[in-house]
Short mmCIF file of C-alpha atoms in Angstrom, two decimals:
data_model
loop_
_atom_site.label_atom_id
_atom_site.label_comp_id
_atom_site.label_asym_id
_atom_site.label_seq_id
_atom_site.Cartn_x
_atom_site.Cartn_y
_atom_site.Cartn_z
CA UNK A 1 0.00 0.00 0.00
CA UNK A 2 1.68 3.12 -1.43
CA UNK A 3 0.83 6.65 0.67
CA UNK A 4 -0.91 8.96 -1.25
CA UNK A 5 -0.71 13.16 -1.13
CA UNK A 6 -3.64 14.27 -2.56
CA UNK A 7 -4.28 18.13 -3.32
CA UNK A 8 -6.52 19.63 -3.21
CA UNK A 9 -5.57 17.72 0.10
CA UNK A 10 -9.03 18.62 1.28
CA UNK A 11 -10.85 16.60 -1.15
CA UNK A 12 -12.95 14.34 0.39
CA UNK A 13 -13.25 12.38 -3.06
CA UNK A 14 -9.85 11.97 -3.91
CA UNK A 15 -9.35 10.37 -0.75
CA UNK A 16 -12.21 8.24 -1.06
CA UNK A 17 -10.57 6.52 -4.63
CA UNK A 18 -7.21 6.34 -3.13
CA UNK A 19 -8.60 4.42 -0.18
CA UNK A 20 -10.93 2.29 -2.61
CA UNK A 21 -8.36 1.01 -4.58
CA UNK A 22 -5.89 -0.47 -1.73
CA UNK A 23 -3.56 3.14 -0.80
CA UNK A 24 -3.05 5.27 2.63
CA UNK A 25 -3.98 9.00 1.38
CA UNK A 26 -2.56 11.81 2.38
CA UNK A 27 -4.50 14.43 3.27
CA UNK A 28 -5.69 17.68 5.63
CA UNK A 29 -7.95 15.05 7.35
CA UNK A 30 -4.74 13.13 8.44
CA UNK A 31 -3.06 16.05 9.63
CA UNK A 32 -6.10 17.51 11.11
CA UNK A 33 -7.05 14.43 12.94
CA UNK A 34 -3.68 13.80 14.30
CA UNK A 35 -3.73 17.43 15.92
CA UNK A 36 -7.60 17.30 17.36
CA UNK A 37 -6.64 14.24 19.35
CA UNK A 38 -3.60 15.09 20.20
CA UNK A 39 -3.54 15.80 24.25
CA UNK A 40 -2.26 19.05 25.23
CA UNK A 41 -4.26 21.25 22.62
CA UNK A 42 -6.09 23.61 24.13
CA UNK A 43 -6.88 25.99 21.83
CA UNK A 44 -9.90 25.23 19.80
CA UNK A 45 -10.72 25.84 16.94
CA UNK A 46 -7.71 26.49 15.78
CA UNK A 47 -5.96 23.24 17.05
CA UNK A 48 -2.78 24.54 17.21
CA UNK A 49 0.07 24.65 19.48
CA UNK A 50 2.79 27.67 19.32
CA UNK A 51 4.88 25.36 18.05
CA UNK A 52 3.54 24.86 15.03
CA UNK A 53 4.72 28.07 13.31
CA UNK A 54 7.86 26.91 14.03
CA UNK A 55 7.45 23.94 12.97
CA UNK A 56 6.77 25.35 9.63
CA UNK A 57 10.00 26.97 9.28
CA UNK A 58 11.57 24.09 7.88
CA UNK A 59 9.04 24.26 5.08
CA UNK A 60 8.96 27.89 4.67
CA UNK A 61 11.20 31.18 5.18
CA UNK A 62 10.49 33.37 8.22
CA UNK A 63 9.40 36.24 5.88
CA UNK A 64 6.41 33.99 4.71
CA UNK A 65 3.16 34.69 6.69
CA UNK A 66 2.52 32.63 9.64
CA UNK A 67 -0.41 31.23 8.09
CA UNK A 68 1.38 29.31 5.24
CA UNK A 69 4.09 28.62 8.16
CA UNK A 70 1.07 26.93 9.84
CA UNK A 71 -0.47 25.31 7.23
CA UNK A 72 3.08 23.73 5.61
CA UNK A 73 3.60 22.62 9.50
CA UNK A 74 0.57 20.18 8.60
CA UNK A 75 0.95 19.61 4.66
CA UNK A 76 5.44 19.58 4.93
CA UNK A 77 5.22 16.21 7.02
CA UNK A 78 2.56 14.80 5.00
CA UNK A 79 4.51 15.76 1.43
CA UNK A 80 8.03 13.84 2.97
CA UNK A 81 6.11 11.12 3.74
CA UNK A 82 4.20 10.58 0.67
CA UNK A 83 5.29 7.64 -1.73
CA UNK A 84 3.09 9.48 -4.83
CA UNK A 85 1.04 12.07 -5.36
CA UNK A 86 -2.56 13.10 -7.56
CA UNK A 87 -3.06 16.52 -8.10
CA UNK A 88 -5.88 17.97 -9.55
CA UNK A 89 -5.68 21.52 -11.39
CA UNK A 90 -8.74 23.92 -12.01
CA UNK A 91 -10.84 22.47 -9.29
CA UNK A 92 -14.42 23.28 -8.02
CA UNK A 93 -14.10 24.86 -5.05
CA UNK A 94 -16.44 22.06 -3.89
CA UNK A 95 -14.47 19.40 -5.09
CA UNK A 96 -11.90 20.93 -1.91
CA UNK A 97 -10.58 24.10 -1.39
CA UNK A 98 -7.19 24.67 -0.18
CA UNK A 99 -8.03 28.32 1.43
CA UNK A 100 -4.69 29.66 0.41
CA UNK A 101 -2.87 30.45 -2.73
CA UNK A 102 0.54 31.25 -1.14
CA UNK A 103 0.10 27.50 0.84
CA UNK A 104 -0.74 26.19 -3.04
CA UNK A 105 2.05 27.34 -4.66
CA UNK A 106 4.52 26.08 -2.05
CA UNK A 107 3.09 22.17 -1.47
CA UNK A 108 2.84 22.24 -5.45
CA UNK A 109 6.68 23.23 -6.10
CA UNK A 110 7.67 20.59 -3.01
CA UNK A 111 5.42 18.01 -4.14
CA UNK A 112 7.03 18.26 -7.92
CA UNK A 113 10.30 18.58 -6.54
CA UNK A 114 9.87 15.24 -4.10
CA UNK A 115 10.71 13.15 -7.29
CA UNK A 116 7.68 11.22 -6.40
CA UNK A 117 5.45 9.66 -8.67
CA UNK A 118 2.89 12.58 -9.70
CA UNK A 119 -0.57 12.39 -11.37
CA UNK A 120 -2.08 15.45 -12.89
CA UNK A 121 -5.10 15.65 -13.64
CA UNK A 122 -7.74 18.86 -14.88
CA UNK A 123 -10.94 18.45 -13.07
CA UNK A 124 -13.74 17.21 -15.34
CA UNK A 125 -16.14 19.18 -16.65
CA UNK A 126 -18.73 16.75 -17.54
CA UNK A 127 -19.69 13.14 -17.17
CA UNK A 128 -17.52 11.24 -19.80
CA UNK A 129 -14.70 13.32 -18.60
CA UNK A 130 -15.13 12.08 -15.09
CA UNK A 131 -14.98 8.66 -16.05
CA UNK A 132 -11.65 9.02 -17.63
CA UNK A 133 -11.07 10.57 -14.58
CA UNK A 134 -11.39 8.40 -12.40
CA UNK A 135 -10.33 5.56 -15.00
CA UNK A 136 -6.82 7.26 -14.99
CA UNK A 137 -6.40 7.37 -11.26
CA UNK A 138 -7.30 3.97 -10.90
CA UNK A 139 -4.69 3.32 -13.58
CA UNK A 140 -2.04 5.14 -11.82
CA UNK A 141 -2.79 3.86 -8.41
CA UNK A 142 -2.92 0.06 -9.83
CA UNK A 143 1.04 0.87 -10.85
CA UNK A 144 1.81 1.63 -7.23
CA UNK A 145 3.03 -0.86 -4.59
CA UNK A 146 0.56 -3.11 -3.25
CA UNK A 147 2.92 -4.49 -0.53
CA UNK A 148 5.92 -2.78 1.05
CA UNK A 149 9.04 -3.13 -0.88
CA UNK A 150 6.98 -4.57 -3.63
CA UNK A 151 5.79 -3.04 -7.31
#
């Protein structure tokens, strides 16, 4: 089972297909999830500590606003960890929105400079594009590893 990124990374469907054909995505749930339960949070909603802006140095320059500090604290760990990656361009903002450009820019340059495998996609438009869609991400996920140390 190969881990996932997924961007929009809030994209409840993307996630959905990863997990449906046999991979771990990566995702703002993930990150999210990890921080909610996490003991010692105590400042709702934001679910942050004051270490997380730090945190997001490595991923970002202290000039950068805190906010995409922040947000690559969640989204940096995710990216190192990932195995591949589907990214999907011209999005509804239904289909997940990311919230921040600057954020965008930055997990798209890491993500393409990971030297992971990458799927791009454009977001379909209408019905027969969707099922190429979702034909080619079940194509690229079926090349993946199944099994650890296995393609």
């Amino acid at each position: 089972m190969a881990k996932v990124f997924i961007y929009p990374a809030t994209s409840l469907i993307l996630s959905d297909l990863v997990a449906r054909f046999g991979h771990k995505p990566l995702g703002a749930a993930l990150g999210i999830r990890e921080r909610i339960q996490t003991a010692g949070i105590d400042s709702p909603p934001l679910q942050i500590t004051p270490e997380e802006p730090k945190r997001g140095l490595k991923y970002a320059a202290v000039e950068v606003p805190s906010g995409v500090r922040g947000r690559m604290a969640i989204y940096g760990p995710l990216i190192e960890e990932a195995e591949a990656a589907i990214i999907v361009t011209d999005a509804d903002f239904a289909f997940g929105c990311m919230g921040c450009a600057r954020t965008d820019e930055l997990i798209l340059f890491s993500l393409r400079q990971s030297g992971i495998p990458i799927l791009e996609l454009k977001y379909p438009t209408d019905e027969e594009e969707g099922v190429q869609f979702v034909a080619a991400i079940k194509k690229f996920l079926a090349g993946l590893p199944k099994e650890e140390g296995k393609a």
